[in-house]
């Protein structure tokens, strides 16, 4: 039983850090940096910034909208997974009709899938658009945090599925 709680604790740690990274990545303006007219500029999902001022993206560009939507869905799935994961960890009896460990693991995988989609859409369009138009651009730290969140939400799902497997299929202690 203690191994199950170790997996769940590891999963909650990864999910908690992953959720914080998802929030920071989604909210900040450093997905990409580039140089234009001898000025360094940077942009995020919501705003773009020039030296001294930031402005909201006013255009409804499909890849920004898709990236935003997938990041928000990932955040929601991860947060709900954390709530259910904590309920499983403390053995809460509410919602006893389903296995909370399994549900949390699935939600973490769903979160991973959404953030992976967001990162893939943003990467593909950015490389194809900016890579051909600007020579001096790069992805920045908000973007990198998104990729780290992919890994953390994936491992959260793995940890919770391992905990579920240990709970559902306990080994017979007498067999070798």
Tab-separated table of C-alpha atoms in Angstrom:
chain	number	residue	atom	x	y	z
A	1	UNK	CA	0.000	0.000	0.000
A	2	UNK	CA	2.841	2.410	0.737
A	3	UNK	CA	4.123	2.043	-2.838
A	4	UNK	CA	0.748	3.169	-4.110
A	5	UNK	CA	0.945	6.318	-1.970
A	6	UNK	CA	4.495	6.959	-3.161
A	7	UNK	CA	3.316	6.890	-6.766
A	8	UNK	CA	0.361	9.116	-5.926
A	9	UNK	CA	2.624	11.557	-4.062
A	10	UNK	CA	5.002	11.700	-7.031
A	11	UNK	CA	2.067	12.192	-9.363
A	12	UNK	CA	0.653	15.021	-7.256
A	13	UNK	CA	4.058	16.702	-7.071
A	14	UNK	CA	4.530	16.515	-10.854
A	15	UNK	CA	0.957	17.663	-11.471
A	16	UNK	CA	1.258	20.566	-9.035
A	17	UNK	CA	4.485	21.822	-10.581
A	18	UNK	CA	3.097	21.157	-14.067
A	19	UNK	CA	-0.054	23.141	-13.313
A	20	UNK	CA	1.992	26.089	-12.028
A	21	UNK	CA	4.103	25.967	-15.198
A	22	UNK	CA	0.950	25.819	-17.332
A	23	UNK	CA	-0.413	28.928	-15.614
A	24	UNK	CA	2.863	30.833	-15.980
A	25	UNK	CA	3.372	29.719	-19.572
A	26	UNK	CA	-0.162	30.629	-20.617
A	27	UNK	CA	-0.165	34.018	-18.890
A	28	UNK	CA	3.282	35.388	-19.744
A	29	UNK	CA	4.489	37.219	-22.836
A	30	UNK	CA	7.715	35.375	-23.612
A	31	UNK	CA	6.749	32.617	-26.022
A	32	UNK	CA	8.912	34.138	-28.728
A	33	UNK	CA	11.492	36.909	-29.007
A	34	UNK	CA	12.641	38.567	-32.204
A	35	UNK	CA	14.517	41.587	-33.437
A	36	UNK	CA	12.813	44.106	-35.684
A	37	UNK	CA	14.183	47.531	-36.637
A	38	UNK	CA	17.045	47.148	-34.162
A	39	UNK	CA	14.582	46.573	-31.294
A	40	UNK	CA	14.066	43.348	-29.395
A	41	UNK	CA	10.404	42.433	-29.200
A	42	UNK	CA	8.618	39.543	-27.538
A	43	UNK	CA	5.160	38.061	-27.636
A	44	UNK	CA	2.966	35.653	-25.777
A	45	UNK	CA	-0.470	34.228	-26.387
A	46	UNK	CA	-2.278	37.369	-25.260
A	47	UNK	CA	0.077	40.321	-25.866
A	48	UNK	CA	3.084	41.451	-27.848
A	49	UNK	CA	5.645	43.829	-26.461
A	50	UNK	CA	7.977	46.424	-27.917
A	51	UNK	CA	10.535	48.359	-25.891
A	52	UNK	CA	8.552	50.283	-23.288
A	53	UNK	CA	5.019	49.047	-24.020
A	54	UNK	CA	2.906	45.956	-24.466
A	55	UNK	CA	-0.269	45.679	-26.527
A	56	UNK	CA	-3.034	43.110	-26.610
A	57	UNK	CA	-3.328	40.908	-29.682
A	58	UNK	CA	-6.426	42.267	-31.399
A	59	UNK	CA	-6.416	39.937	-34.390
A	60	UNK	CA	-8.209	36.635	-34.055
A	61	UNK	CA	-5.546	34.447	-35.609
A	62	UNK	CA	-6.499	30.777	-35.677
A	63	UNK	CA	-3.240	29.354	-34.332
A	64	UNK	CA	-3.194	31.765	-31.370
A	65	UNK	CA	-6.819	30.944	-30.619
A	66	UNK	CA	-6.146	27.217	-30.881
A	67	UNK	CA	-3.030	27.440	-28.715
A	68	UNK	CA	-4.887	29.499	-26.088
A	69	UNK	CA	-7.847	27.096	-26.054
A	70	UNK	CA	-5.658	23.997	-25.733
A	71	UNK	CA	-3.590	25.593	-22.948
A	72	UNK	CA	-6.727	26.527	-21.005
A	73	UNK	CA	-8.222	23.055	-21.475
A	74	UNK	CA	-4.932	21.555	-20.300
A	75	UNK	CA	-4.980	23.772	-17.206
A	76	UNK	CA	-8.543	22.751	-16.378
A	77	UNK	CA	-7.887	19.034	-16.871
A	78	UNK	CA	-4.740	19.206	-14.740
A	79	UNK	CA	-6.475	21.164	-11.969
A	80	UNK	CA	-9.446	18.780	-11.841
A	81	UNK	CA	-6.980	15.872	-11.899
A	82	UNK	CA	-5.172	17.362	-8.907
A	83	UNK	CA	-8.441	17.753	-6.974
A	84	UNK	CA	-9.464	14.159	-7.717
A	85	UNK	CA	-5.892	12.975	-7.079
A	86	UNK	CA	-5.898	14.579	-3.630
A	87	UNK	CA	-9.291	12.979	-2.924
A	88	UNK	CA	-7.820	9.602	-3.885
A	89	UNK	CA	-4.734	10.256	-1.754
A	90	UNK	CA	-6.780	11.022	1.367
A	91	UNK	CA	-9.248	8.268	0.484
A	92	UNK	CA	-12.254	10.566	0.323
A	93	UNK	CA	-15.488	8.595	0.162
A	94	UNK	CA	-17.361	11.059	-2.060
A	95	UNK	CA	-17.851	9.860	-5.630
A	96	UNK	CA	-17.367	6.280	-4.516
A	97	UNK	CA	-18.833	4.982	-7.780
A	98	UNK	CA	-15.555	5.374	-9.654
A	99	UNK	CA	-11.880	4.897	-8.952
A	100	UNK	CA	-10.398	8.320	-8.241
A	101	UNK	CA	-6.832	7.122	-8.827
A	102	UNK	CA	-7.690	5.983	-12.348
A	103	UNK	CA	-9.720	9.147	-13.048
A	104	UNK	CA	-6.857	11.423	-11.918
A	105	UNK	CA	-4.407	9.513	-14.127
A	106	UNK	CA	-6.691	9.852	-17.143
A	107	UNK	CA	-7.149	13.581	-16.480
A	108	UNK	CA	-3.376	14.055	-16.310
A	109	UNK	CA	-2.993	12.274	-19.650
A	110	UNK	CA	-5.769	14.460	-21.115
A	111	UNK	CA	-3.958	17.534	-19.790
A	112	UNK	CA	-0.742	16.272	-21.382
A	113	UNK	CA	-2.532	15.725	-24.684
A	114	UNK	CA	-3.994	19.255	-24.713
A	115	UNK	CA	-0.726	20.975	-23.852
A	116	UNK	CA	1.059	18.823	-26.452
A	117	UNK	CA	-1.489	19.942	-29.060
A	118	UNK	CA	-1.024	23.584	-28.033
A	119	UNK	CA	2.748	23.337	-28.269
A	120	UNK	CA	2.631	21.500	-31.602
A	121	UNK	CA	0.276	24.052	-33.177
A	122	UNK	CA	2.325	27.001	-31.929
A	123	UNK	CA	5.636	25.421	-32.904
A	124	UNK	CA	4.521	24.441	-36.396
A	125	UNK	CA	3.038	27.799	-37.313
A	126	UNK	CA	5.794	29.844	-35.665
A	127	UNK	CA	8.611	27.936	-37.368
A	128	UNK	CA	6.905	28.111	-40.757
A	129	UNK	CA	5.905	31.780	-40.461
A	130	UNK	CA	8.652	33.490	-38.480
A	131	UNK	CA	11.395	31.170	-39.653
A	132	UNK	CA	10.823	32.324	-43.216
A	133	UNK	CA	10.307	36.035	-42.466
A	134	UNK	CA	12.724	36.859	-39.671
A	135	UNK	CA	16.287	35.703	-39.321
A	136	UNK	CA	16.789	36.741	-35.733
A	137	UNK	CA	14.059	35.115	-33.642
A	138	UNK	CA	13.907	32.409	-30.988
A	139	UNK	CA	11.507	30.658	-28.696
A	140	UNK	CA	11.670	31.989	-25.153
A	141	UNK	CA	11.129	30.854	-21.572
A	142	UNK	CA	7.290	30.863	-21.507
A	143	UNK	CA	7.339	28.478	-24.463
A	144	UNK	CA	9.944	26.258	-22.784
A	145	UNK	CA	7.793	26.075	-19.642
A	146	UNK	CA	4.979	24.742	-21.820
A	147	UNK	CA	7.175	21.877	-23.009
A	148	UNK	CA	8.279	21.110	-19.441
A	149	UNK	CA	4.576	20.981	-18.493
A	150	UNK	CA	4.056	18.346	-21.221
A	151	UNK	CA	6.632	16.116	-19.532
A	152	UNK	CA	5.334	16.735	-16.002
A	153	UNK	CA	1.679	16.074	-16.841
A	154	UNK	CA	2.704	12.911	-18.682
A	155	UNK	CA	4.635	11.625	-15.674
A	156	UNK	CA	1.734	12.568	-13.392
A	157	UNK	CA	-0.459	10.289	-15.481
A	158	UNK	CA	2.162	7.518	-15.390
A	159	UNK	CA	2.490	7.773	-11.597
A	160	UNK	CA	-1.258	7.646	-11.064
A	161	UNK	CA	-1.687	4.712	-13.440
A	162	UNK	CA	1.058	2.857	-11.554
A	163	UNK	CA	-0.752	3.616	-8.285
A	164	UNK	CA	-4.021	2.405	-9.804
A	165	UNK	CA	-2.341	-0.774	-11.024
A	166	UNK	CA	-0.879	-1.438	-7.565
A	167	UNK	CA	-4.281	-0.859	-5.970
A	168	UNK	CA	-6.280	-2.929	-8.481
A	169	UNK	CA	-3.826	-5.810	-8.887
A	170	UNK	CA	-2.035	-6.267	-5.573
A	171	UNK	CA	0.543	-9.017	-5.695
A	172	UNK	CA	0.049	-12.019	-3.553
A	173	UNK	CA	2.643	-11.683	-0.804
A	174	UNK	CA	3.010	-15.484	-0.533
A	175	UNK	CA	3.952	-16.103	-4.158
A	176	UNK	CA	7.469	-15.797	-5.560
